[in-house]
Tab-separated table of C-alpha atoms in Angstrom:
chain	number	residue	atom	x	y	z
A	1	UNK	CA	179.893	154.632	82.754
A	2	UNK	CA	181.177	150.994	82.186
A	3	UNK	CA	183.229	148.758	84.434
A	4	UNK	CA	183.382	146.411	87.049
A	5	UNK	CA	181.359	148.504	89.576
A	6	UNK	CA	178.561	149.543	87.704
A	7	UNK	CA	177.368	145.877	86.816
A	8	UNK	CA	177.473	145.274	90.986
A	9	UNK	CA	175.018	147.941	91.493
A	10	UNK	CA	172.618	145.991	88.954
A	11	UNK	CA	173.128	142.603	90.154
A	12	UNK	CA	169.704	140.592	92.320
A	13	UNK	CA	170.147	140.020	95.381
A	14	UNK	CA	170.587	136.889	96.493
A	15	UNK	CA	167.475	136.817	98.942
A	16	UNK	CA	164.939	137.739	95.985
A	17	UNK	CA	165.902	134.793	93.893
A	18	UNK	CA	164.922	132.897	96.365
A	19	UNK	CA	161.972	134.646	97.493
A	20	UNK	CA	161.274	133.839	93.982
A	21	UNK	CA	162.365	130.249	94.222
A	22	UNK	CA	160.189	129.770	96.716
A	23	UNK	CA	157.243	131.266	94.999
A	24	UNK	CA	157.504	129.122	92.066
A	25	UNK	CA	157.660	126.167	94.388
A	26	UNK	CA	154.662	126.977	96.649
A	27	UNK	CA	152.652	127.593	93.065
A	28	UNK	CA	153.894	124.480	91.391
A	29	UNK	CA	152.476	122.537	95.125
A	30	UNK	CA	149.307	124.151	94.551
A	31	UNK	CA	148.539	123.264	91.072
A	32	UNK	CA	149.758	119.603	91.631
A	33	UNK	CA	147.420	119.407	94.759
A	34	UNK	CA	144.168	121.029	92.797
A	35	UNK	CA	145.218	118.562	89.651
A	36	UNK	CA	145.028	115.621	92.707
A	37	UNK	CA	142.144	116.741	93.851
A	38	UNK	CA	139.860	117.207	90.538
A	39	UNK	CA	141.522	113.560	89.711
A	40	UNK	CA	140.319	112.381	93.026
A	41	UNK	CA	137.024	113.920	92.063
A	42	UNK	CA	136.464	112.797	88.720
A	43	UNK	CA	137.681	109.350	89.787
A	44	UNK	CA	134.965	108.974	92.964
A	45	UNK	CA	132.059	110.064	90.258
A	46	UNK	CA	133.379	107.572	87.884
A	47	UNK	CA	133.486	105.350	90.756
A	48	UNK	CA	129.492	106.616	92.174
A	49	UNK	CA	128.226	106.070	88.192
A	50	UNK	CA	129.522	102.770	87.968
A	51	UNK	CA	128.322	101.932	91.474
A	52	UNK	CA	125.081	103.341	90.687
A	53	UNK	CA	124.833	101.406	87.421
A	54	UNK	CA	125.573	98.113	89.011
A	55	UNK	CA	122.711	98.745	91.289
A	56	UNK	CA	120.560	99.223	88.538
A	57	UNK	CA	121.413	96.074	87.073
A	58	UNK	CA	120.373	94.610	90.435
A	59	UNK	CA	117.341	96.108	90.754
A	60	UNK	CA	116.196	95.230	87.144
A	61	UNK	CA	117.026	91.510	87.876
A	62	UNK	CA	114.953	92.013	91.234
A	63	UNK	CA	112.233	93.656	88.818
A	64	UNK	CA	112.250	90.653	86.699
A	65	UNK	CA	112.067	88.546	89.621
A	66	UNK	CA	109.034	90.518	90.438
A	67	UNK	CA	107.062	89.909	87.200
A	68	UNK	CA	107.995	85.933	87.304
A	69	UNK	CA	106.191	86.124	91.156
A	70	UNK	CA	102.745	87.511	89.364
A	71	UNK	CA	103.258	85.324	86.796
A	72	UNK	CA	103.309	82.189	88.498
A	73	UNK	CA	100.333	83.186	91.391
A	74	UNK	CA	97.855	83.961	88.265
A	75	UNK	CA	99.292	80.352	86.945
A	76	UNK	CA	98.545	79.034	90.288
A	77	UNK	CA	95.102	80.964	90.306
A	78	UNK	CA	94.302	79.495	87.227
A	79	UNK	CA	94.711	76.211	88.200
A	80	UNK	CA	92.740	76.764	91.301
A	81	UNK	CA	89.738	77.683	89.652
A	82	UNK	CA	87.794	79.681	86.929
A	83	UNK	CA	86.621	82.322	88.934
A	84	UNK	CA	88.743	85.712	89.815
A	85	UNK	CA	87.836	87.893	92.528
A	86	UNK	CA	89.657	90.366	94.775
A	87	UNK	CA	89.922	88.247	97.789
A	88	UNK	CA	92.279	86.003	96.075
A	89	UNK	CA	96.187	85.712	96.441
A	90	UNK	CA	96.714	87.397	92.744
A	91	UNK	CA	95.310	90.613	93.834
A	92	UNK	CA	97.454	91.110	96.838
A	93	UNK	CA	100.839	89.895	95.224
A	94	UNK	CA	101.730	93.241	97.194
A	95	UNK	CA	101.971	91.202	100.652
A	96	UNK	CA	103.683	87.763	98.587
A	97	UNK	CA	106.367	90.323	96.744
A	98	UNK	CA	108.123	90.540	100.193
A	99	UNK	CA	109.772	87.067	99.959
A	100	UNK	CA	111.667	89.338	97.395
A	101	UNK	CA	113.333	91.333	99.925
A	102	UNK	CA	117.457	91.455	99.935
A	103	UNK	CA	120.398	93.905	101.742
A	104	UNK	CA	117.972	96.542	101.823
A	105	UNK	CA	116.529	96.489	98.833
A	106	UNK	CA	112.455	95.784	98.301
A	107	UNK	CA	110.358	94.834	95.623
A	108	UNK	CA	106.375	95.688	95.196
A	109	UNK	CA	104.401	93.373	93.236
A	110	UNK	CA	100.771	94.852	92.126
A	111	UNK	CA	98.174	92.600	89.803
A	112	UNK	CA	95.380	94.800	87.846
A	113	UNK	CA	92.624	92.221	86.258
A	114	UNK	CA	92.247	94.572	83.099
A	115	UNK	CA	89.019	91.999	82.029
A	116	UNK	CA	87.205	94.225	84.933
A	117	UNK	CA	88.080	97.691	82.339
A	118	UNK	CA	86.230	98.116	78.920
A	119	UNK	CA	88.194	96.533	76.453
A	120	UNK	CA	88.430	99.741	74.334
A	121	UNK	CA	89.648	98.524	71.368
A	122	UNK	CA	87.346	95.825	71.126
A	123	UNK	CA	85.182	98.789	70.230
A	124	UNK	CA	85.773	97.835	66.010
A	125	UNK	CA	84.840	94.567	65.346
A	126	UNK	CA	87.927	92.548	62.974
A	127	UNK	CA	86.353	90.303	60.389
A	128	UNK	CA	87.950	87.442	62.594
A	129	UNK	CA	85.750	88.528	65.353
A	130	UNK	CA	83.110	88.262	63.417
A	131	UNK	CA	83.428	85.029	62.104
A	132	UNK	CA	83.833	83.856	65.795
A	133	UNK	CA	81.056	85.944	67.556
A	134	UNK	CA	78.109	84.432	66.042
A	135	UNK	CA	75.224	87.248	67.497
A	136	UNK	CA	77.140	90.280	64.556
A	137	UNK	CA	77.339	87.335	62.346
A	138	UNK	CA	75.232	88.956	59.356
A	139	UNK	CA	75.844	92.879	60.277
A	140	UNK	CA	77.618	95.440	58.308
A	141	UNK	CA	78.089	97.705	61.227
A	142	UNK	CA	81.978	98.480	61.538
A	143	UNK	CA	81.478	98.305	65.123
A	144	UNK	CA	80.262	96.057	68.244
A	145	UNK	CA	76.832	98.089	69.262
A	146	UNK	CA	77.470	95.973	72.790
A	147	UNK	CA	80.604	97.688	73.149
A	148	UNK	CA	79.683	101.246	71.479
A	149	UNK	CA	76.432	100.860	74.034
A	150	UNK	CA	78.598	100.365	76.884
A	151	UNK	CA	81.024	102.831	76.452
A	152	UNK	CA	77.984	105.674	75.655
A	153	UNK	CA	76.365	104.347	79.320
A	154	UNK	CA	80.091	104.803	80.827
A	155	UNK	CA	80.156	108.384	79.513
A	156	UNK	CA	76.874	109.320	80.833
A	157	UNK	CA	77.170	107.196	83.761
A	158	UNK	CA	77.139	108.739	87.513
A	159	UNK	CA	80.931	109.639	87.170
A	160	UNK	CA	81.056	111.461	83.820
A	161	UNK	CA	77.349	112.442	83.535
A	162	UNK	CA	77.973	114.044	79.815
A	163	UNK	CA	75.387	115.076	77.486
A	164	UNK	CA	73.744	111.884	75.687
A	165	UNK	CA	74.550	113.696	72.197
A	166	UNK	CA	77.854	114.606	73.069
A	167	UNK	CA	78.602	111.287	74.697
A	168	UNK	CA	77.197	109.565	71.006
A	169	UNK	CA	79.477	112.168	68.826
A	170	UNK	CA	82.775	110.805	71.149
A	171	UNK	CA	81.461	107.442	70.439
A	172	UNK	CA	81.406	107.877	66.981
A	173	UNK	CA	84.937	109.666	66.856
A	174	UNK	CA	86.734	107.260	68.101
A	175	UNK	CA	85.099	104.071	66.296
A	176	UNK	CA	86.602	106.545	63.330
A	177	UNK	CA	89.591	106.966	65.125
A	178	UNK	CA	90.422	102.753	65.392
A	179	UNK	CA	88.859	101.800	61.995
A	180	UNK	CA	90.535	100.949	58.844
A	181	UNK	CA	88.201	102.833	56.422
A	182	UNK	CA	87.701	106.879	55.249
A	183	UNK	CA	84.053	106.436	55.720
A	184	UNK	CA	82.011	108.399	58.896
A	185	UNK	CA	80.770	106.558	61.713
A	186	UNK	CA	77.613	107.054	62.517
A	187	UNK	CA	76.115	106.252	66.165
A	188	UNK	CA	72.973	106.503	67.348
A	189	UNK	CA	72.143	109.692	64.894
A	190	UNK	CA	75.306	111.663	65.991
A	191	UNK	CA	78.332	111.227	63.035
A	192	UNK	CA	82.169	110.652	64.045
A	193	UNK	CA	85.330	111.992	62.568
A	194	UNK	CA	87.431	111.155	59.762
A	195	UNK	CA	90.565	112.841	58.491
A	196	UNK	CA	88.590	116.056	57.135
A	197	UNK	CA	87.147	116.862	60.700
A	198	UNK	CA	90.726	116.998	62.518
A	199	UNK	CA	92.315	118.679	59.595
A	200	UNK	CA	90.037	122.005	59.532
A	201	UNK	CA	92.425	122.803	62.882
A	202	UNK	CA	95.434	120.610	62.234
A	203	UNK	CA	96.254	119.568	58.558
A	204	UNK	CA	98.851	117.095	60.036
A	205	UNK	CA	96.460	115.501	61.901
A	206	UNK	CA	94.219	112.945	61.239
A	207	UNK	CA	92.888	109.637	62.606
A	208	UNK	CA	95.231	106.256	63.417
A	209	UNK	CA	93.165	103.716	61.794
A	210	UNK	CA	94.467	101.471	63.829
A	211	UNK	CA	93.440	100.555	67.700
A	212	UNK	CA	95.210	102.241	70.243
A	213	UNK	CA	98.222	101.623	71.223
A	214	UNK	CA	98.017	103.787	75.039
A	215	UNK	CA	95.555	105.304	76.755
A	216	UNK	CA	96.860	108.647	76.611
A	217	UNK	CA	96.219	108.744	72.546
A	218	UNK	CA	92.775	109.506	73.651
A	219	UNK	CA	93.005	112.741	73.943
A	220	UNK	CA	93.777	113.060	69.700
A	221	UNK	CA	90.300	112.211	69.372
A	222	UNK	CA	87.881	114.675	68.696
A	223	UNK	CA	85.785	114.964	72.139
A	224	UNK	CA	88.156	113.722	74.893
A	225	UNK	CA	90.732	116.029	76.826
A	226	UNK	CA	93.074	115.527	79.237
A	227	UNK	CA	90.775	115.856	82.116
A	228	UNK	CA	88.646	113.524	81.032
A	229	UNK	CA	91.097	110.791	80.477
A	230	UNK	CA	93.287	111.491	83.210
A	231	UNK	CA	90.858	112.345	85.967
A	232	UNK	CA	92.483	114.400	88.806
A	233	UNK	CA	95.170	112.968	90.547
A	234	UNK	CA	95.219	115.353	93.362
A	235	UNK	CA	91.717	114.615	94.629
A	236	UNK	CA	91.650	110.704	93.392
A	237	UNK	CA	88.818	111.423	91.277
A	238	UNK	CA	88.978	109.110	88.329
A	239	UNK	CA	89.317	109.223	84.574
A	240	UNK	CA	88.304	107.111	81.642
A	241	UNK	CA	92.365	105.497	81.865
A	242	UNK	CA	91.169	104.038	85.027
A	243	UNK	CA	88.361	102.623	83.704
A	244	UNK	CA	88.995	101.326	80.025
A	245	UNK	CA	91.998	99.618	78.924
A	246	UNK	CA	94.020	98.677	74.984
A	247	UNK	CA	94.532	95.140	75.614
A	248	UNK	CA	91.459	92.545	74.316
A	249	UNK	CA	90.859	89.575	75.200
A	250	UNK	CA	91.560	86.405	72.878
A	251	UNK	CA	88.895	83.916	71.787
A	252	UNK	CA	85.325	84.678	73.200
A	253	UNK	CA	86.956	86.675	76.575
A	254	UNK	CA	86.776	89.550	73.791
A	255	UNK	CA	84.724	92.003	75.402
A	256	UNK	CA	83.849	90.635	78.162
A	257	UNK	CA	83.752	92.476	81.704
A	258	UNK	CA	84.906	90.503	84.392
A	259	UNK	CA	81.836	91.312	87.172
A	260	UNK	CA	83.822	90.158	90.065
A	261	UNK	CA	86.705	92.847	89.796
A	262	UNK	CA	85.010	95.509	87.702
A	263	UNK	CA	85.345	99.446	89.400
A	264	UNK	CA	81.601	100.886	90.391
A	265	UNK	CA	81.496	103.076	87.238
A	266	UNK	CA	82.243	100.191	84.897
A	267	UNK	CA	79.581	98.254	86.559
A	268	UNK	CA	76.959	100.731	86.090
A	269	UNK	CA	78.230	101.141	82.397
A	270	UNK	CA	76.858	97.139	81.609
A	271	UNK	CA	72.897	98.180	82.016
A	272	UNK	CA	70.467	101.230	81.949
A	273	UNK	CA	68.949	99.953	84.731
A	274	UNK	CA	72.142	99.656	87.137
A	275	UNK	CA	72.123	103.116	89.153
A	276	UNK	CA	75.424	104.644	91.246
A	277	UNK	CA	73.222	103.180	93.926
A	278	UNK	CA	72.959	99.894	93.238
A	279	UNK	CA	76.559	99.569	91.598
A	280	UNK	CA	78.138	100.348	95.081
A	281	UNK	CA	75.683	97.671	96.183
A	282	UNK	CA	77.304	94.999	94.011
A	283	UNK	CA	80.814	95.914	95.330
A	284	UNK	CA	79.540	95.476	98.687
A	285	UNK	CA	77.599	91.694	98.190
A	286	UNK	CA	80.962	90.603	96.087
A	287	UNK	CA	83.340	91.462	99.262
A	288	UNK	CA	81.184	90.006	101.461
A	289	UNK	CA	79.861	87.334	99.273
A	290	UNK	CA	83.599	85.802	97.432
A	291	UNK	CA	81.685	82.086	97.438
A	292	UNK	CA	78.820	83.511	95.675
A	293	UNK	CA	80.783	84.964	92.588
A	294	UNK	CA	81.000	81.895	90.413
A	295	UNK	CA	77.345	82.428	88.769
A	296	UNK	CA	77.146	85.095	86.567
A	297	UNK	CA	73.513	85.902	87.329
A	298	UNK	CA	74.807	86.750	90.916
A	299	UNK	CA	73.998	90.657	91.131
A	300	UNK	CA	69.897	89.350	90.545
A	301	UNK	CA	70.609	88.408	93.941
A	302	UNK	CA	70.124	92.005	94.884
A	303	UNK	CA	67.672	93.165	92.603
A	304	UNK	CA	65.801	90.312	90.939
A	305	UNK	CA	64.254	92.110	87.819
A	306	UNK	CA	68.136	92.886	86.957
A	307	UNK	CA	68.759	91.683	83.352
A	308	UNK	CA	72.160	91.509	82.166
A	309	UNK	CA	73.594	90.385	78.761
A	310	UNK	CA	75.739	87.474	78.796
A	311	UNK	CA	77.118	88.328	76.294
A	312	UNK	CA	79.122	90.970	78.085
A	313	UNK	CA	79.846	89.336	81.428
A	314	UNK	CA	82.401	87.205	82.618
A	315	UNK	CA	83.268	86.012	86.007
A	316	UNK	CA	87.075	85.304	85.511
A	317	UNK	CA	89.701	87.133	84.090
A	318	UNK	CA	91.733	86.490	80.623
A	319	UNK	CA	93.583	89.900	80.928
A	320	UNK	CA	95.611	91.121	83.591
A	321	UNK	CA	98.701	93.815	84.001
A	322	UNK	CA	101.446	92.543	86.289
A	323	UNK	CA	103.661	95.898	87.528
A	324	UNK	CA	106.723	95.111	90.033
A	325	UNK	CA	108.744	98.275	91.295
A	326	UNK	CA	112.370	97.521	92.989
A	327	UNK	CA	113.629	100.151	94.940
A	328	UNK	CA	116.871	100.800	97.284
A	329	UNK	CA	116.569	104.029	99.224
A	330	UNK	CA	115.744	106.943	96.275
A	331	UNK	CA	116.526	104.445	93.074
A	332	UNK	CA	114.123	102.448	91.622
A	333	UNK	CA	113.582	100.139	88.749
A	334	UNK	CA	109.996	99.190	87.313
A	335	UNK	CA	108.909	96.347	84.624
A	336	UNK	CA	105.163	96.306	83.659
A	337	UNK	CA	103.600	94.119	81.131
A	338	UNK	CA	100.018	92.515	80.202
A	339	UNK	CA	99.118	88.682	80.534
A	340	UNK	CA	96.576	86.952	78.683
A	341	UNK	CA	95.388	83.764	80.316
A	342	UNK	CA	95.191	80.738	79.337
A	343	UNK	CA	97.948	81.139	76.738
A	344	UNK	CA	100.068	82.762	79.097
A	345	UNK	CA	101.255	85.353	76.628
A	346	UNK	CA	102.952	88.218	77.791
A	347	UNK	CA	102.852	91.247	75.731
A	348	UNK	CA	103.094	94.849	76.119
A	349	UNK	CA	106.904	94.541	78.433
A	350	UNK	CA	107.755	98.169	79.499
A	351	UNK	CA	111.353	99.130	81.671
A	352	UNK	CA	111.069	102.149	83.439
């Protein structure tokens, strides 16, 4: 079954090899063109990241730019005057930050006086603050009574209306909470918390000793939640993180609210006998009444048996938060930090 004529019947035609020629090319042109194209691809998101980092850079520097703008109108403010109130150009660096406009891209500047918010950890008095605060000069209380008072009245105030004892036992907690020492606070009859109290739930967890470093650490202490510290965003209601703030004061700013700029509820926190009423009042006279803001005694105008401690009260600010947001279309860059006047310290420096 050999010979010449039997290896023609099982030769391929000529037209299949190149049908099959043809195939191989057509398959080789498609792999080359989806190689091209996931090049081309990887190449424009290399190209979109790098684009998209350079902006960033940009709007960081326009960020920066941002917190220099509040810094110098609070230096300008300062030397000015002594007296802060909201009609001034520091608390609408909103409508100055647009001189920091460029191609499309926008920067919001926003100033927060944080001397018109409880000074929180100014709560636990520091043997240095002793020494300089000559009215606990003498006391063996490990706290300010001024401050524990005015944090109680805040509590039980119009906007949080808790229970006096539970108000007194959250008091107490978190003195326990900022203090150095093992040993329970007590406040007004109602005892705080030291490491035993958190650990019959948690046996990792126990108090800081230390003052708080953010707001939202005050929902470790025994007492607070979430609610309570955070209010409710969706109806604007607020919480005690609108109302309170870490940073404190140097020298004898420590403590001291800042009248002029202080929210209602903080305002009816510095006597018993300031009502919801007559704290809405006092915002009212002071936005009507900026020239009338530079005596501290000023809310007597409205209600002449008023008696206010000194002690507590200031009329200009030594603490304030300087945020500034840069944005182009849907990316954004943000730089907060916290100023203390007149040293002109900035701490606190946060990128977001």
């Amino acid at each position: 079954m050999s010979g010449p004529g039997v290896v023609a019947r099982w030769r391929r035609p000529v037209g299949d090899e190149r049908g099959m020629a043809l195939l191989f090319a057509l398959v080789l042109v498609v792999s080359l063109a989806a190689a091209a194209l996931a090049l081309e691809r990887r190449i424009l998101v290399n190209y979109r990241a790098v684009r998209a980092e350079a902006e960033a850079v940009r709007l960081r520097q326009l960020a920066r730019s941002g917190i220099e703008l509040g810094i110098a109108l609070l230096a300008d403010d300062f030397r000015r005057g002594a007296v802060d109130h909201l009609g001034e150009a520091w608390a609408r660096a909103e409508e100055a930050s647009g001189v920091l406009a460029s191609e499309g891209r926008r920067c919001t500047v926003e100033i927060v006086d944080l001397s018109g918010r409880i000074q929180v950890n100014a709560l636990v008095t520091s043997p240095e603050a002793k020494k300089r605060d000559r009215p606990l000069a003498g006391l063996r209380a490990r706290y300010d009574p001024r401050q524990a008072q005015l944090l109680f009245r805040l509590l039980t105030g119009s906007r949080f209306q808790l229970d006096h004892r539970r108000a007194r036992r959250m008091v107490a907690a978190l003195i326990d909470w900022i203090d150095s020492d093992q040993t329970v606070c007590e406040f007004e009859g109602q005892k705080g918390a030291e490491a035993g109290a958190y650990q019959e739930r948690d046996r990792q967890r126990r108090p800081a000793n230390r003052p708080l470093a953010a707001l939202s650490e005050l929902v470790l202490v025994r007492g607070f939640d979430e609610r309570l510290v955070f209010g409710d965003p969706q109806t604007g209601r607020l919480g005690l993180a609108d109302l309170l703030t870490v940073a404190v004061a140097q020298g004898r700013a420590r403590g001291r609210i800042n009248i002029n700029t202080a929210p209602a509820a903080v305002l009816e926190a510095l006597s018993p006998a300031i009502d919801a009423r007559l704290a809405q009042e006092l915002v009212r006279y002071r936005q009507a009444n900026p020239q009338a803001l530079a005596d501290w005694r000023w809310p007597s105008r409205l209600r002449p048996t008023l008696a206010l401690d000194q002690r507590l009260i200031a009329t200009s600010g030594a603490v304030f938060r300087i945020r500034a947001t840069a944005r182009l279309q849907q990316q954004w860059r943000r730089i907060s930090c916290v100023l203390h006047r007149p040293s002109f310290q900035v701490t606190d420096w946060r990128e977001e």
